Protein backbone atom coordinates (compact mmCIF):
# COMPACT_ATOMS: atom_id res chain seq x y z
CA UNK A 1 0.00 0.00 0.00
CA UNK A 2 1.20 3.55 -0.70
CA UNK A 3 2.72 5.52 2.16
CA UNK A 4 3.11 9.22 2.94
CA UNK A 5 5.24 11.25 5.38
CA UNK A 6 3.67 12.05 8.75
CA UNK A 7 4.94 14.29 11.54
CA UNK A 8 3.23 14.33 14.92
CA UNK A 9 4.15 17.09 17.33
CA UNK A 10 2.91 18.49 20.61
CA UNK A 11 4.01 21.59 22.52
CA UNK A 12 6.57 19.22 24.15
CA UNK A 13 8.25 18.36 20.84
CA UNK A 14 8.26 16.00 17.89
CA UNK A 15 6.75 12.61 18.82
CA UNK A 16 6.77 10.85 15.49
CA UNK A 17 8.27 11.36 12.07
CA UNK A 18 8.12 8.77 9.34
CA UNK A 19 6.28 7.11 6.51
CA UNK A 20 2.83 5.72 7.28
CA UNK A 21 0.03 3.99 5.39
CA UNK A 22 -2.75 5.68 7.30
CA UNK A 23 -3.54 8.05 10.11
CA UNK A 24 -6.92 7.91 11.82
CA UNK A 25 -8.20 10.45 14.33
CA UNK A 26 -11.22 12.32 15.55
CA UNK A 27 -11.73 15.72 13.96
CA UNK A 28 -14.24 18.29 15.20
CA UNK A 29 -16.62 17.12 12.49
CA UNK A 30 -16.19 13.36 12.93
CA UNK A 31 -13.77 10.51 12.44
CA UNK A 32 -11.12 10.99 9.81
CA UNK A 33 -8.74 8.69 7.95
CA UNK A 34 -5.92 10.08 5.83
CA UNK A 35 -4.31 7.92 3.15
CA UNK A 36 -1.60 8.69 0.60
CA UNK A 37 -2.68 11.14 -2.12
CA UNK A 38 -5.39 12.70 0.05
CA UNK A 39 -6.25 16.16 -1.26
CA UNK A 40 -4.91 19.25 0.53
CA UNK A 41 -6.88 19.55 3.72
CA UNK A 42 -6.80 21.14 7.16
CA UNK A 43 -8.99 20.53 10.20
CA UNK A 44 -9.18 21.07 13.93
CA UNK A 45 -9.02 17.89 15.99
CA UNK A 46 -11.37 16.73 18.72
CA UNK A 47 -10.69 14.34 21.59
CA UNK A 48 -10.54 10.65 20.88
CA UNK A 49 -8.64 7.56 19.96
CA UNK A 50 -6.17 8.01 17.12
CA UNK A 51 -4.11 5.46 15.23
CA UNK A 52 -1.18 5.34 12.88
CA UNK A 53 -0.64 2.38 10.56
CA UNK A 54 3.01 1.82 9.70
CA UNK A 55 4.26 0.42 6.35
CA UNK A 56 4.69 -3.06 7.91
CA UNK A 57 1.02 -3.03 8.98
CA UNK A 58 1.70 -2.31 12.67
CA UNK A 59 -1.08 -0.19 14.14
CA UNK A 60 -0.07 2.17 16.95
CA UNK A 61 -2.93 3.70 18.90
CA UNK A 62 -2.91 6.88 20.94
CA UNK A 63 -5.07 9.31 22.85
CA UNK A 64 -5.32 12.57 20.90
CA UNK A 65 -6.73 15.55 22.75
CA UNK A 66 -7.30 18.37 20.30
CA UNK A 67 -5.02 20.15 17.86
CA UNK A 68 -4.77 20.59 14.12
CA UNK A 69 -4.14 18.25 11.23
CA UNK A 70 -3.07 19.28 7.77
CA UNK A 71 -2.35 17.34 4.60
CA UNK A 72 -0.45 19.56 2.19
CA UNK A 73 1.10 18.34 -1.04
CA UNK A 74 1.28 14.77 0.23
CA UNK A 75 2.75 15.52 3.68
CA UNK A 76 0.62 15.17 6.81
CA UNK A 77 1.34 17.28 9.89
CA UNK A 78 -0.53 16.65 13.11
CA UNK A 79 0.03 19.18 15.86
CA UNK A 80 -1.79 17.89 18.93
CA UNK A 81 -2.46 19.66 22.20
CA UNK A 82 -1.82 16.29 23.81
CA UNK A 83 -0.83 13.02 22.16
CA UNK A 84 -0.11 9.93 24.25
CA UNK A 85 0.79 6.59 22.71
CA UNK A 86 -1.19 3.76 24.28
CA UNK A 87 1.92 2.34 25.97
CA UNK A 88 2.66 5.71 27.61
CA UNK A 89 -0.77 6.17 29.17
CA UNK A 90 -0.78 5.78 32.93
CA UNK A 91 -4.13 4.14 33.77
CA UNK A 92 -3.88 4.82 37.49
CA UNK A 93 -3.39 8.50 36.82
CA UNK A 94 -6.30 8.57 34.38
CA UNK A 95 -8.54 6.76 36.87
CA UNK A 96 -7.59 9.23 39.59
CA UNK A 97 -8.28 12.18 37.24
CA UNK A 98 -11.64 10.63 36.31
CA UNK A 99 -12.57 10.23 39.97
CA UNK A 100 -11.59 13.81 40.81
CA UNK A 101 -13.57 15.20 37.88
CA UNK A 102 -16.63 13.09 38.72
CA UNK A 103 -16.48 14.23 42.34
CA UNK A 104 -16.28 17.87 41.28
CA UNK A 105 -19.22 17.50 38.91
CA UNK A 106 -21.28 15.63 41.53
CA UNK A 107 -20.55 18.23 44.19
CA UNK A 108 -22.37 20.90 42.19
CA UNK A 109 -22.26 24.64 42.82
CA UNK A 110 -19.60 25.10 40.15
CA UNK A 111 -19.21 28.23 38.08
CA UNK A 112 -19.60 27.79 34.32
CA UNK A 113 -15.82 27.87 33.97
CA UNK A 114 -15.26 25.28 36.71
CA UNK A 115 -17.94 23.06 35.19
CA UNK A 116 -16.29 23.22 31.74
CA UNK A 117 -12.88 22.47 33.22
CA UNK A 118 -14.18 19.47 35.18
CA UNK A 119 -16.09 18.17 32.18
CA UNK A 120 -13.03 18.50 29.91
CA UNK A 121 -10.88 16.72 32.52
CA UNK A 122 -13.42 13.89 32.66
CA UNK A 123 -13.48 13.59 28.86
CA UNK A 124 -9.67 13.46 28.70
CA UNK A 125 -9.57 10.74 31.36
CA UNK A 126 -12.26 8.72 29.56
CA UNK A 127 -10.38 8.93 26.25
CA UNK A 128 -7.15 7.77 27.94
CA UNK A 129 -8.91 4.86 29.64
CA UNK A 130 -10.68 3.84 26.45
CA UNK A 131 -7.40 3.83 24.47
CA UNK A 132 -5.68 1.86 27.23
CA UNK A 133 -8.45 -0.79 27.50
P1 LIG B 1 -4.14 15.04 35.40
O1 LIG B 1 -5.15 15.63 36.34
O2 LIG B 1 -3.79 13.63 35.70
O3 LIG B 1 -2.93 15.94 35.17
P2 LIG B 1 -5.21 16.11 32.95
O4 LIG B 1 -6.23 15.59 32.00
O5 LIG B 1 -5.55 17.39 33.63
O6 LIG B 1 -4.90 14.93 33.98
P3 LIG B 1 -3.49 17.18 30.95
O7 LIG B 1 -3.50 18.62 31.37
O8 LIG B 1 -4.37 16.79 29.80
O9 LIG B 1 -3.81 16.26 32.22
O10 LIG B 1 -2.02 16.72 30.62
C1 LIG B 1 -0.86 17.26 31.23
C2 LIG B 1 0.33 16.43 30.79
O11 LIG B 1 0.29 15.17 31.45
C3 LIG B 1 0.37 16.14 29.31
O12 LIG B 1 1.72 16.12 28.88
C4 LIG B 1 -0.24 14.75 29.18
O13 LIG B 1 0.28 14.04 28.07
C5 LIG B 1 0.20 14.11 30.49
N1 LIG B 1 -0.80 13.16 31.02
C6 LIG B 1 -1.96 13.47 31.62
N2 LIG B 1 -2.59 12.36 32.04
C7 LIG B 1 -1.82 11.32 31.65
C8 LIG B 1 -1.93 9.89 31.78
N3 LIG B 1 -2.98 9.31 32.38
N4 LIG B 1 -0.94 9.12 31.28
C9 LIG B 1 0.13 9.69 30.66
N5 LIG B 1 0.30 11.03 30.51
C10 LIG B 1 -0.67 11.84 31.00
XYZ file of C-alpha atoms and ligand atoms in Angstrom:
164
model
C 0.000 0.000 0.000
C 1.201 3.551 -0.700
C 2.720 5.520 2.160
C 3.113 9.217 2.937
C 5.237 11.246 5.378
C 3.667 12.048 8.754
C 4.936 14.285 11.539
C 3.231 14.332 14.921
C 4.154 17.094 17.326
C 2.914 18.492 20.611
C 4.009 21.589 22.522
C 6.566 19.223 24.155
C 8.246 18.364 20.840
C 8.261 15.999 17.890
C 6.745 12.612 18.816
C 6.770 10.854 15.486
C 8.271 11.355 12.072
C 8.120 8.773 9.343
C 6.276 7.107 6.508
C 2.825 5.715 7.283
C 0.032 3.988 5.392
C -2.750 5.682 7.295
C -3.542 8.051 10.107
C -6.921 7.913 11.816
C -8.199 10.446 14.329
C -11.222 12.318 15.553
C -11.730 15.722 13.960
C -14.242 18.287 15.203
C -16.619 17.116 12.485
C -16.188 13.356 12.930
C -13.771 10.508 12.438
C -11.119 10.990 9.805
C -8.738 8.691 7.947
C -5.920 10.078 5.830
C -4.314 7.919 3.148
C -1.603 8.689 0.601
C -2.684 11.143 -2.118
C -5.394 12.699 0.047
C -6.250 16.156 -1.259
C -4.909 19.246 0.529
C -6.878 19.547 3.724
C -6.800 21.142 7.157
C -8.990 20.527 10.204
C -9.178 21.072 13.928
C -9.024 17.889 15.987
C -11.374 16.727 18.715
C -10.687 14.339 21.591
C -10.543 10.653 20.885
C -8.638 7.556 19.961
C -6.173 8.006 17.123
C -4.110 5.456 15.227
C -1.177 5.344 12.884
C -0.645 2.376 10.560
C 3.015 1.817 9.700
C 4.261 0.423 6.354
C 4.688 -3.060 7.910
C 1.025 -3.030 8.976
C 1.704 -2.307 12.668
C -1.080 -0.188 14.142
C -0.067 2.174 16.954
C -2.930 3.696 18.905
C -2.907 6.877 20.944
C -5.071 9.312 22.849
C -5.316 12.567 20.900
C -6.732 15.547 22.755
C -7.303 18.371 20.303
C -5.024 20.155 17.863
C -4.772 20.588 14.121
C -4.138 18.252 11.233
C -3.071 19.278 7.775
C -2.348 17.345 4.599
C -0.446 19.559 2.185
C 1.103 18.344 -1.043
C 1.283 14.771 0.234
C 2.747 15.523 3.683
C 0.624 15.171 6.807
C 1.340 17.285 9.890
C -0.533 16.647 13.105
C 0.027 19.177 15.858
C -1.795 17.894 18.932
C -2.463 19.664 22.202
C -1.815 16.293 23.806
C -0.832 13.015 22.164
C -0.110 9.935 24.246
C 0.793 6.594 22.712
C -1.188 3.759 24.283
C 1.916 2.340 25.969
C 2.664 5.713 27.611
C -0.771 6.169 29.171
C -0.783 5.785 32.935
C -4.135 4.137 33.769
C -3.884 4.819 37.487
C -3.387 8.505 36.824
C -6.301 8.573 34.377
C -8.545 6.761 36.869
C -7.590 9.228 39.590
C -8.278 12.179 37.238
C -11.640 10.628 36.306
C -12.572 10.227 39.974
C -11.585 13.807 40.809
C -13.568 15.195 37.877
C -16.630 13.087 38.716
C -16.480 14.230 42.339
C -16.279 17.873 41.279
C -19.216 17.498 38.912
C -21.284 15.630 41.530
C -20.549 18.234 44.190
C -22.373 20.905 42.188
C -22.256 24.636 42.824
C -19.598 25.096 40.151
C -19.210 28.233 38.077
C -19.601 27.786 34.319
C -15.823 27.866 33.967
C -15.258 25.282 36.707
C -17.936 23.060 35.187
C -16.294 23.222 31.736
C -12.876 22.469 33.222
C -14.184 19.469 35.179
C -16.086 18.169 32.176
C -13.028 18.503 29.911
C -10.884 16.717 32.517
C -13.422 13.886 32.663
C -13.477 13.594 28.858
C -9.674 13.464 28.695
C -9.571 10.745 31.359
C -12.259 8.720 29.561
C -10.383 8.932 26.250
C -7.150 7.769 27.945
C -8.907 4.863 29.637
C -10.684 3.845 26.454
C -7.401 3.832 24.466
C -5.675 1.863 27.226
C -8.451 -0.792 27.497
P -4.140 15.043 35.397
O -5.153 15.629 36.342
O -3.786 13.629 35.698
O -2.933 15.939 35.167
P -5.207 16.110 32.948
O -6.232 15.594 31.998
O -5.550 17.387 33.632
O -4.897 14.928 33.979
P -3.490 17.184 30.951
O -3.499 18.622 31.372
O -4.365 16.792 29.802
O -3.808 16.260 32.225
O -2.015 16.719 30.616
C -0.861 17.260 31.229
C 0.325 16.434 30.786
O 0.292 15.173 31.448
C 0.365 16.144 29.306
O 1.716 16.122 28.883
C -0.237 14.754 29.181
O 0.279 14.040 28.071
C 0.199 14.111 30.495
N -0.796 13.164 31.020
C -1.963 13.467 31.625
N -2.588 12.355 32.044
C -1.820 11.319 31.647
C -1.928 9.891 31.776
N -2.977 9.310 32.376
N -0.942 9.125 31.280
C 0.130 9.691 30.663
N 0.298 11.029 30.512
C -0.667 11.835 30.995
